[in-house]
Amino acid sequence: MKSQFGERVRTLREKQNLYLRQVAPLLEMDTAQLSKIEKGLRQLKREQIPIIAEILKASSDELMTLWLADQIYDVVKDEKMANEAMQVAEQKLNFIKRKKK
Amino acid sequence: MKSQFGERVRTLREKQNLYLRQVAPLLEMDTAQLSKIEKGLRQLKREQIPIIAEILKASSDELMTLWLADQIYDVVKDEKMANEAMQVAEQKLNFIKRKKK
DNA sequence: CTTATATTTGCCAATATTTGACAAGTCAAT
DNA sequence: ATTGACTTGTCAAATATTGGCAAATATAAG
């Protein structure tokens, strides 16, 4: 499970029977780049997520979630304190959210 | 709550009655940089965490946890799907861990 | 085996981001 | 007004990431 985002994009693209060469130009990149993105070797730019969601007729929220999860995973993978760090981050997140209400 | 790591470092440093000018050289940086790190305007390098932990006679694991939490928070702050993304990342983390056992 | 199409990989220059270093600034105590 | 601790701003240098191209691989068809 390299990149959840990439794998999902590939699945969606295949479901739509689209080739890299058809999708890549819509994102203003070449097939090589999109291939790398699907394999998790590169990151799609955050602001392109709604675009690719529309192309693949998928939920932007779902893809954003997977994309963010990949970023988070990158930070903590191989880290001994990964779980603890996630807990702390989550608490901070909820703390801030409560304040904003 | 800007940077949990930075705030903790400052607390620890003050508890040890050390000045920026005393600590900074041990990390091979100037006081300006360390000041920024404590205020969360810059990141300490990951590999320096054990060093600062020793200087401040603190737990390297604790500081690493806070440092990682800051990185995670940076990724998801202001993101609508933050919580969902954390969940997904956590699942992946636990899935991988189980595999390694 | 050759061709055609889709995807992948490797490389490197271009771009973007982060850092290091310094100077000047604030603030508090004297 | 001077000193000491810390902060802030700037900018070039160091790092990291990306874009674009060419070559490699894979698969299928003839």
PDB file of N, CA, C and O in Angstrom, chain A residues 3-71:
ATOM      1  N   SER A   3       0.615   4.390  -1.945  1.00  0.00           N
ATOM      2  CA  SER A   3      -0.097   5.659  -1.870  1.00  0.00           C
ATOM      3  C   SER A   3      -1.575   5.386  -2.056  1.00  0.00           C
ATOM      4  O   SER A   3      -2.009   4.935  -3.112  1.00  0.00           O
ATOM      5  N   GLN A   4      -2.336   5.637  -1.048  1.00  0.00           N
ATOM      6  CA  GLN A   4      -3.766   5.358  -1.125  1.00  0.00           C
ATOM      7  C   GLN A   4      -4.403   6.255  -2.170  1.00  0.00           C
ATOM      8  O   GLN A   4      -5.290   5.832  -2.913  1.00  0.00           O
ATOM      9  N   PHE A   5      -3.937   7.483  -2.207  1.00  0.00           N
ATOM     10  CA  PHE A   5      -4.463   8.414  -3.187  1.00  0.00           C
ATOM     11  C   PHE A   5      -4.184   7.910  -4.602  1.00  0.00           C
ATOM     12  O   PHE A   5      -5.091   7.817  -5.433  1.00  0.00           O
ATOM     13  N   GLY A   6      -2.934   7.586  -4.861  1.00  0.00           N
ATOM     14  CA  GLY A   6      -2.546   7.123  -6.179  1.00  0.00           C
ATOM     15  C   GLY A   6      -3.309   5.888  -6.615  1.00  0.00           C
ATOM     16  O   GLY A   6      -3.784   5.805  -7.752  1.00  0.00           O
ATOM     17  N   GLU A   7      -3.416   4.949  -5.703  1.00  0.00           N
ATOM     18  CA  GLU A   7      -4.123   3.714  -6.044  1.00  0.00           C
ATOM     19  C   GLU A   7      -5.593   3.980  -6.376  1.00  0.00           C
ATOM     20  O   GLU A   7      -6.149   3.402  -7.299  1.00  0.00           O
ATOM     21  N   ARG A   8      -6.171   4.888  -5.604  1.00  0.00           N
ATOM     22  CA  ARG A   8      -7.577   5.223  -5.841  1.00  0.00           C
ATOM     23  C   ARG A   8      -7.755   5.901  -7.187  1.00  0.00           C
ATOM     24  O   ARG A   8      -8.697   5.599  -7.928  1.00  0.00           O
ATOM     25  N   VAL A   9      -6.838   6.786  -7.515  1.00  0.00           N
ATOM     26  CA  VAL A   9      -6.916   7.483  -8.795  1.00  0.00           C
ATOM     27  C   VAL A   9      -6.816   6.478  -9.931  1.00  0.00           C
ATOM     28  O   VAL A   9      -7.598   6.525 -10.892  1.00  0.00           O
ATOM     29  N   ARG A  10      -5.887   5.556  -9.791  1.00  0.00           N
ATOM     30  CA  ARG A  10      -5.741   4.565 -10.859  1.00  0.00           C
ATOM     31  C   ARG A  10      -7.027   3.748 -11.018  1.00  0.00           C
ATOM     32  O   ARG A  10      -7.510   3.536 -12.133  1.00  0.00           O
ATOM     33  N   THR A  11      -7.545   3.299  -9.902  1.00  0.00           N
ATOM     34  CA  THR A  11      -8.793   2.533  -9.955  1.00  0.00           C
ATOM     35  C   THR A  11      -9.899   3.323 -10.642  1.00  0.00           C
ATOM     36  O   THR A  11     -10.595   2.810 -11.535  1.00  0.00           O
ATOM     37  N   LEU A  12     -10.030   4.570 -10.248  1.00  0.00           N
ATOM     38  CA  LEU A  12     -11.084   5.402 -10.828  1.00  0.00           C
ATOM     39  C   LEU A  12     -10.854   5.623 -12.314  1.00  0.00           C
ATOM     40  O   LEU A  12     -11.792   5.556 -13.122  1.00  0.00           O
ATOM     41  N   ARG A  13      -9.612   5.871 -12.653  1.00  0.00           N
ATOM     42  CA  ARG A  13      -9.296   6.118 -14.065  1.00  0.00           C
ATOM     43  C   ARG A  13      -9.618   4.893 -14.900  1.00  0.00           C
ATOM     44  O   ARG A  13     -10.223   4.992 -15.976  1.00  0.00           O
ATOM     45  N   GLU A  14      -9.256   3.736 -14.403  1.00  0.00           N
ATOM     46  CA  GLU A  14      -9.537   2.510 -15.162  1.00  0.00           C
ATOM     47  C   GLU A  14     -11.039   2.256 -15.251  1.00  0.00           C
ATOM     48  O   GLU A  14     -11.533   1.777 -16.264  1.00  0.00           O
ATOM     49  N   LYS A  15     -11.719   2.601 -14.168  1.00  0.00           N
ATOM     50  CA  LYS A  15     -13.171   2.417 -14.192  1.00  0.00           C
ATOM     51  C   LYS A  15     -13.798   3.285 -15.285  1.00  0.00           C
ATOM     52  O   LYS A  15     -14.812   2.916 -15.882  1.00  0.00           O
ATOM     53  N   GLN A  16     -13.211   4.434 -15.534  1.00  0.00           N
ATOM     54  CA  GLN A  16     -13.719   5.326 -16.576  1.00  0.00           C
ATOM     55  C   GLN A  16     -13.152   4.981 -17.948  1.00  0.00           C
ATOM     56  O   GLN A  16     -13.403   5.703 -18.924  1.00  0.00           O
ATOM     57  N   ASN A  17     -12.325   3.934 -18.008  1.00  0.00           N
ATOM     58  CA  ASN A  17     -11.680   3.548 -19.266  1.00  0.00           C
ATOM     59  C   ASN A  17     -10.916   4.699 -19.916  1.00  0.00           C
ATOM     60  O   ASN A  17     -11.034   4.955 -21.110  1.00  0.00           O
ATOM     61  N   LEU A  18     -10.133   5.347 -19.084  1.00  0.00           N
ATOM     62  CA  LEU A  18      -9.317   6.451 -19.589  1.00  0.00           C
ATOM     63  C   LEU A  18      -7.842   6.065 -19.529  1.00  0.00           C
ATOM     64  O   LEU A  18      -7.423   5.343 -18.627  1.00  0.00           O
ATOM     65  N   TYR A  19      -7.077   6.539 -20.502  1.00  0.00           N
ATOM     66  CA  TYR A  19      -5.639   6.327 -20.494  1.00  0.00           C
ATOM     67  C   TYR A  19      -4.948   7.513 -19.847  1.00  0.00           C
ATOM     68  O   TYR A  19      -5.484   8.624 -19.810  1.00  0.00           O
ATOM     69  N   LEU A  20      -3.743   7.258 -19.377  1.00  0.00           N
ATOM     70  CA  LEU A  20      -2.932   8.345 -18.830  1.00  0.00           C
ATOM     71  C   LEU A  20      -2.876   9.496 -19.818  1.00  0.00           C
ATOM     72  O   LEU A  20      -3.001  10.655 -19.439  1.00  0.00           O
ATOM     73  N   ARG A  21      -2.674   9.155 -21.063  1.00  0.00           N
ATOM     74  CA  ARG A  21      -2.504  10.208 -22.077  1.00  0.00           C
ATOM     75  C   ARG A  21      -3.764  11.041 -22.257  1.00  0.00           C
ATOM     76  O   ARG A  21      -3.715  12.155 -22.772  1.00  0.00           O
ATOM     77  N   GLN A  22      -4.890  10.491 -21.845  1.00  0.00           N
ATOM     78  CA  GLN A  22      -6.123  11.282 -21.931  1.00  0.00           C
ATOM     79  C   GLN A  22      -6.306  12.183 -20.720  1.00  0.00           C
ATOM     80  O   GLN A  22      -6.829  13.286 -20.829  1.00  0.00           O
ATOM     81  N   VAL A  23      -5.888  11.682 -19.578  1.00  0.00           N
ATOM     82  CA  VAL A  23      -6.106  12.426 -18.332  1.00  0.00           C
ATOM     83  C   VAL A  23      -5.010  13.463 -18.080  1.00  0.00           C
ATOM     84  O   VAL A  23      -5.290  14.597 -17.683  1.00  0.00           O
ATOM     85  N   ALA A  24      -3.783  13.071 -18.350  1.00  0.00           N
ATOM     86  CA  ALA A  24      -2.648  13.930 -18.023  1.00  0.00           C
ATOM     87  C   ALA A  24      -2.789  15.353 -18.568  1.00  0.00           C
ATOM     88  O   ALA A  24      -2.584  16.322 -17.820  1.00  0.00           O
ATOM     89  N   PRO A  25      -3.144  15.511 -19.844  1.00  0.00           N
ATOM     90  CA  PRO A  25      -3.230  16.888 -20.373  1.00  0.00           C
ATOM     91  C   PRO A  25      -4.256  17.741 -19.649  1.00  0.00           C
ATOM     92  O   PRO A  25      -4.088  18.951 -19.536  1.00  0.00           O
ATOM     93  N   LEU A  26      -5.309  17.106 -19.162  1.00  0.00           N
ATOM     94  CA  LEU A  26      -6.319  17.872 -18.437  1.00  0.00           C
ATOM     95  C   LEU A  26      -5.768  18.435 -17.133  1.00  0.00           C
ATOM     96  O   LEU A  26      -6.298  19.385 -16.568  1.00  0.00           O
ATOM     97  N   LEU A  27      -4.707  17.813 -16.655  1.00  0.00           N
ATOM     98  CA  LEU A  27      -4.049  18.304 -15.432  1.00  0.00           C
ATOM     99  C   LEU A  27      -2.783  19.085 -15.785  1.00  0.00           C
ATOM    100  O   LEU A  27      -1.988  19.422 -14.913  1.00  0.00           O
ATOM    101  N   GLU A  28      -2.604  19.322 -17.076  1.00  0.00           N
ATOM    102  CA  GLU A  28      -1.426  20.045 -17.562  1.00  0.00           C
ATOM    103  C   GLU A  28      -0.130  19.387 -17.136  1.00  0.00           C
ATOM    104  O   GLU A  28       0.774  20.042 -16.621  1.00  0.00           O
ATOM    105  N   MET A  29      -0.077  18.088 -17.339  1.00  0.00           N
ATOM    106  CA  MET A  29       1.176  17.376 -17.090  1.00  0.00           C
ATOM    107  C   MET A  29       1.313  16.272 -18.135  1.00  0.00           C
ATOM    108  O   MET A  29       0.390  16.029 -18.906  1.00  0.00           O
ATOM    109  N   ASP A  30       2.471  15.614 -18.188  1.00  0.00           N
ATOM    110  CA  ASP A  30       2.626  14.535 -19.151  1.00  0.00           C
ATOM    111  C   ASP A  30       2.295  13.192 -18.490  1.00  0.00           C
ATOM    112  O   ASP A  30       2.084  13.110 -17.280  1.00  0.00           O
ATOM    113  N   THR A  31       2.252  12.159 -19.301  1.00  0.00           N
ATOM    114  CA  THR A  31       1.843  10.859 -18.758  1.00  0.00           C
ATOM    115  C   THR A  31       2.823  10.353 -17.716  1.00  0.00           C
ATOM    116  O   THR A  31       2.424   9.678 -16.762  1.00  0.00           O
ATOM    117  N   ALA A  32       4.084  10.674 -17.905  1.00  0.00           N
ATOM    118  CA  ALA A  32       5.100  10.206 -16.963  1.00  0.00           C
ATOM    119  C   ALA A  32       4.804  10.706 -15.563  1.00  0.00           C
ATOM    120  O   ALA A  32       4.872   9.952 -14.582  1.00  0.00           O
ATOM    121  N   GLN A  33       4.441  11.971 -15.485  1.00  0.00           N
ATOM    122  CA  GLN A  33       4.143  12.538 -14.168  1.00  0.00           C
ATOM    123  C   GLN A  33       2.925  11.886 -13.533  1.00  0.00           C
ATOM    124  O   GLN A  33       2.934  11.523 -12.355  1.00  0.00           O
ATOM    125  N   LEU A  34       1.891  11.743 -14.344  1.00  0.00           N
ATOM    126  CA  LEU A  34       0.677  11.164 -13.779  1.00  0.00           C
ATOM    127  C   LEU A  34       0.919   9.721 -13.357  1.00  0.00           C
ATOM    128  O   LEU A  34       0.415   9.261 -12.324  1.00  0.00           O
ATOM    129  N   SER A  35       1.707   9.032 -14.139  1.00  0.00           N
ATOM    130  CA  SER A  35       2.063   7.660 -13.777  1.00  0.00           C
ATOM    131  C   SER A  35       2.736   7.635 -12.411  1.00  0.00           C
ATOM    132  O   SER A  35       2.411   6.821 -11.538  1.00  0.00           O
ATOM    133  N   LYS A  36       3.677   8.553 -12.222  1.00  0.00           N
ATOM    134  CA  LYS A  36       4.372   8.608 -10.934  1.00  0.00           C
ATOM    135  C   LYS A  36       3.414   8.939  -9.807  1.00  0.00           C
ATOM    136  O   LYS A  36       3.521   8.409  -8.699  1.00  0.00           O
ATOM    137  N   ILE A  37       2.488   9.822 -10.080  1.00  0.00           N
ATOM    138  CA  ILE A  37       1.506  10.177  -9.042  1.00  0.00           C
ATOM    139  C   ILE A  37       0.688   8.956  -8.652  1.00  0.00           C
ATOM    140  O   ILE A  37       0.494   8.677  -7.470  1.00  0.00           O
ATOM    141  N   GLU A  38       0.245   8.219  -9.656  1.00  0.00           N
ATOM    142  CA  GLU A  38      -0.558   7.042  -9.331  1.00  0.00           C
ATOM    143  C   GLU A  38       0.239   5.999  -8.569  1.00  0.00           C
ATOM    144  O   GLU A  38      -0.316   5.225  -7.789  1.00  0.00           O
ATOM    145  N   LYS A  39       1.538   5.971  -8.810  1.00  0.00           N
ATOM    146  CA  LYS A  39       2.380   5.006  -8.095  1.00  0.00           C
ATOM    147  C   LYS A  39       2.921   5.564  -6.783  1.00  0.00           C
ATOM    148  O   LYS A  39       3.675   4.891  -6.082  1.00  0.00           O
ATOM    149  N   GLY A  40       2.563   6.797  -6.481  1.00  0.00           N
ATOM    150  CA  GLY A  40       2.973   7.386  -5.204  1.00  0.00           C
ATOM    151  C   GLY A  40       4.396   7.897  -5.190  1.00  0.00           C
ATOM    152  O   GLY A  40       4.964   8.154  -4.138  1.00  0.00           O
ATOM    153  N   LEU A  41       4.973   8.055  -6.383  1.00  0.00           N
ATOM    154  CA  LEU A  41       6.347   8.553  -6.448  1.00  0.00           C
ATOM    155  C   LEU A  41       6.387  10.074  -6.480  1.00  0.00           C
ATOM    156  O   LEU A  41       7.435  10.676  -6.266  1.00  0.00           O
ATOM    157  N   ARG A  42       5.242  10.658  -6.779  1.00  0.00           N
ATOM    158  CA  ARG A  42       5.121  12.120  -6.751  1.00  0.00           C
ATOM    159  C   ARG A  42       3.793  12.479  -6.113  1.00  0.00           C
ATOM    160  O   ARG A  42       2.887  11.659  -6.064  1.00  0.00           O
ATOM    161  N   GLN A  43       3.693  13.713  -5.698  1.00  0.00           N
ATOM    162  CA  GLN A  43       2.439  14.179  -5.099  1.00  0.00           C
ATOM    163  C   GLN A  43       1.689  15.050  -6.097  1.00  0.00           C
ATOM    164  O   GLN A  43       2.287  15.926  -6.726  1.00  0.00           O
ATOM    165  N   LEU A  44       0.399  14.818  -6.192  1.00  0.00           N
ATOM    166  CA  LEU A  44      -0.405  15.781  -6.930  1.00  0.00           C
ATOM    167  C   LEU A  44      -0.465  17.058  -6.106  1.00  0.00           C
ATOM    168  O   LEU A  44      -0.420  17.022  -4.881  1.00  0.00           O
ATOM    169  N   LYS A  45      -0.556  18.180  -6.787  1.00  0.00           N
ATOM    170  CA  LYS A  45      -0.690  19.434  -6.032  1.00  0.00           C
ATOM    171  C   LYS A  45      -2.077  19.501  -5.427  1.00  0.00           C
ATOM    172  O   LYS A  45      -3.075  19.154  -6.052  1.00  0.00           O
ATOM    173  N   ARG A  46      -2.109  19.993  -4.221  1.00  0.00           N
ATOM    174  CA  ARG A  46      -3.356  20.042  -3.467  1.00  0.00           C
ATOM    175  C   ARG A  46      -4.493  20.670  -4.271  1.00  0.00           C
ATOM    176  O   ARG A  46      -5.616  20.169  -4.281  1.00  0.00           O
ATOM    177  N   GLU A  47      -4.176  21.763  -4.950  1.00  0.00           N
ATOM    178  CA  GLU A  47      -5.243  22.485  -5.655  1.00  0.00           C
ATOM    179  C   GLU A  47      -5.726  21.753  -6.897  1.00  0.00           C
ATOM    180  O   GLU A  47      -6.728  22.149  -7.507  1.00  0.00           O
ATOM    181  N   GLN A  48      -5.035  20.688  -7.275  1.00  0.00           N
ATOM    182  CA  GLN A  48      -5.485  19.931  -8.456  1.00  0.00           C
ATOM    183  C   GLN A  48      -6.457  18.816  -8.081  1.00  0.00           C
ATOM    184  O   GLN A  48      -7.029  18.172  -8.970  1.00  0.00           O
ATOM    185  N   ILE A  49      -6.635  18.596  -6.812  1.00  0.00           N
ATOM    186  CA  ILE A  49      -7.500  17.489  -6.389  1.00  0.00           C
ATOM    187  C   ILE A  49      -8.946  17.662  -6.864  1.00  0.00           C
ATOM    188  O   ILE A  49      -9.524  16.723  -7.415  1.00  0.00           O
ATOM    189  N   PRO A  50      -9.524  18.843  -6.697  1.00  0.00           N
ATOM    190  CA  PRO A  50     -10.889  18.999  -7.221  1.00  0.00           C
ATOM    191  C   PRO A  50     -10.965  18.757  -8.726  1.00  0.00           C
ATOM    192  O   PRO A  50     -11.957  18.224  -9.224  1.00  0.00           O
ATOM    193  N   ILE A  51      -9.912  19.125  -9.418  1.00  0.00           N
ATOM    194  CA  ILE A  51      -9.902  18.946 -10.871  1.00  0.00           C
ATOM    195  C   ILE A  51      -9.908  17.465 -11.236  1.00  0.00           C
ATOM    196  O   ILE A  51     -10.724  17.006 -12.036  1.00  0.00           O
ATOM    197  N   ILE A  52      -8.996  16.724 -10.628  1.00  0.00           N
ATOM    198  CA  ILE A  52      -8.939  15.304 -10.970  1.00  0.00           C
ATOM    199  C   ILE A  52     -10.203  14.593 -10.501  1.00  0.00           C
ATOM    200  O   ILE A  52     -10.675  13.642 -11.143  1.00  0.00           O
ATOM    201  N   ALA A  53     -10.775  15.075  -9.405  1.00  0.00           N
ATOM    202  CA  ALA A  53     -12.029  14.477  -8.930  1.00  0.00           C
ATOM    203  C   ALA A  53     -13.118  14.628  -9.985  1.00  0.00           C
ATOM    204  O   ALA A  53     -13.865  13.687 -10.259  1.00  0.00           O
ATOM    205  N   GLU A  54     -13.144  15.804 -10.563  1.00  0.00           N
ATOM    206  CA  GLU A  54     -14.170  16.026 -11.577  1.00  0.00           C
ATOM    207  C   GLU A  54     -13.922  15.172 -12.820  1.00  0.00           C
ATOM    208  O   GLU A  54     -14.843  14.560 -13.354  1.00  0.00           O
ATOM    209  N   ILE A  55     -12.682  15.119 -13.245  1.00  0.00           N
ATOM    210  CA  ILE A  55     -12.336  14.309 -14.416  1.00  0.00           C
ATOM    211  C   ILE A  55     -12.754  12.853 -14.211  1.00  0.00           C
ATOM    212  O   ILE A  55     -13.287  12.209 -15.113  1.00  0.00           O
ATOM    213  N   LEU A  56     -12.508  12.372 -13.016  1.00  0.00           N
ATOM    214  CA  LEU A  56     -12.780  10.956 -12.742  1.00  0.00           C
ATOM    215  C   LEU A  56     -14.172  10.734 -12.153  1.00  0.00           C
ATOM    216  O   LEU A  56     -14.486   9.641 -11.713  1.00  0.00           O
ATOM    217  N   LYS A  57     -14.943  11.807 -12.125  1.00  0.00           N
ATOM    218  CA  LYS A  57     -16.300  11.748 -11.579  1.00  0.00           C
ATOM    219  C   LYS A  57     -16.319  11.100 -10.202  1.00  0.00           C
ATOM    220  O   LYS A  57     -17.091  10.167  -9.930  1.00  0.00           O
ATOM    221  N   ALA A  58     -15.433  11.613  -9.373  1.00  0.00           N
ATOM    222  CA  ALA A  58     -15.316  11.071  -8.025  1.00  0.00           C
ATOM    223  C   ALA A  58     -15.529  12.172  -7.002  1.00  0.00           C
ATOM    224  O   ALA A  58     -15.625  13.347  -7.348  1.00  0.00           O
ATOM    225  N   SER A  59     -15.594  11.778  -5.761  1.00  0.00           N
ATOM    226  CA  SER A  59     -15.794  12.742  -4.690  1.00  0.00           C
ATOM    227  C   SER A  59     -14.493  13.453  -4.353  1.00  0.00           C
ATOM    228  O   SER A  59     -13.490  12.831  -3.998  1.00  0.00           O
ATOM    229  N   SER A  60     -14.549  14.767  -4.443  1.00  0.00           N
ATOM    230  CA  SER A  60     -13.375  15.568  -4.113  1.00  0.00           C
ATOM    231  C   SER A  60     -12.979  15.361  -2.652  1.00  0.00           C
ATOM    232  O   SER A  60     -11.797  15.271  -2.321  1.00  0.00           O
ATOM    233  N   ASP A  61     -13.963  15.262  -1.797  1.00  0.00           N
ATOM    234  CA  ASP A  61     -13.683  15.044  -0.373  1.00  0.00           C
ATOM    235  C   ASP A  61     -12.963  13.723  -0.147  1.00  0.00           C
ATOM    236  O   ASP A  61     -12.026  13.642   0.651  1.00  0.00           O
ATOM    237  N   GLU A  62     -13.419  12.704  -0.843  1.00  0.00           N
ATOM    238  CA  GLU A  62     -12.772  11.403  -0.659  1.00  0.00           C
ATOM    239  C   GLU A  62     -11.310  11.467  -1.087  1.00  0.00           C
ATOM    240  O   GLU A  62     -10.419  11.011  -0.364  1.00  0.00           O
ATOM    241  N   LEU A  63     -11.076  12.037  -2.260  1.00  0.00           N
ATOM    242  CA  LEU A  63      -9.706  12.100  -2.758  1.00  0.00           C
ATOM    243  C   LEU A  63      -8.846  12.984  -1.868  1.00  0.00           C
ATOM    244  O   LEU A  63      -7.693  12.673  -1.594  1.00  0.00           O
ATOM    245  N   MET A  64      -9.434  14.080  -1.392  1.00  0.00           N
ATOM    246  CA  MET A  64      -8.684  14.956  -0.485  1.00  0.00           C
ATOM    247  C   MET A  64      -8.305  14.205   0.783  1.00  0.00           C
ATOM    248  O   MET A  64      -7.178  14.323   1.287  1.00  0.00           O
ATOM    249  N   THR A  65      -9.213  13.430   1.285  1.00  0.00           N
ATOM    250  CA  THR A  65      -8.937  12.650   2.491  1.00  0.00           C
ATOM    251  C   THR A  65      -7.764  11.698   2.277  1.00  0.00           C
ATOM    252  O   THR A  65      -6.847  11.631   3.110  1.00  0.00           O
ATOM    253  N   LEU A  66      -7.784  11.015   1.157  1.00  0.00           N
ATOM    254  CA  LEU A  66      -6.705  10.062   0.888  1.00  0.00           C
ATOM    255  C   LEU A  66      -5.382  10.786   0.665  1.00  0.00           C
ATOM    256  O   LEU A  66      -4.322  10.327   1.106  1.00  0.00           O
ATOM    257  N   TRP A  67      -5.472  11.913  -0.004  1.00  0.00           N
ATOM    258  CA  TRP A  67      -4.266  12.691  -0.274  1.00  0.00           C
ATOM    259  C   TRP A  67      -3.645  13.180   1.040  1.00  0.00           C
ATOM    260  O   TRP A  67      -2.442  13.036   1.267  1.00  0.00           O
ATOM    261  N   LEU A  68      -4.481  13.703   1.910  1.00  0.00           N
ATOM    262  CA  LEU A  68      -3.980  14.157   3.215  1.00  0.00           C
ATOM    263  C   LEU A  68      -3.429  12.984   4.014  1.00  0.00           C
ATOM    264  O   LEU A  68      -2.375  13.102   4.657  1.00  0.00           O
ATOM    265  N   ALA A  69      -4.129  11.866   3.961  1.00  0.00           N
ATOM    266  CA  ALA A  69      -3.668  10.690   4.708  1.00  0.00           C
ATOM    267  C   ALA A  69      -2.275  10.280   4.235  1.00  0.00           C
ATOM    268  O   ALA A  69      -1.423   9.901   5.054  1.00  0.00           O
ATOM    269  N   ASP A  70      -2.039  10.374   2.950  1.00  0.00           N
ATOM    270  CA  ASP A  70      -0.703  10.068   2.435  1.00  0.00           C
ATOM    271  C   ASP A  70       0.347  11.007   3.017  1.00  0.00           C
ATOM    272  O   ASP A  70       1.447  10.588   3.377  1.00  0.00           O
ATOM    273  N   GLN A  71      -0.004  12.290   3.073  1.00  0.00           N
ATOM    274  CA  GLN A  71       0.953  13.262   3.619  1.00  0.00           C
ATOM    275  C   GLN A  71       1.253  12.959   5.082  1.00  0.00           C
ATOM    276  O   GLN A  71       2.397  13.012   5.531  1.00  0.00           O
TER     277      GLN A  71
END
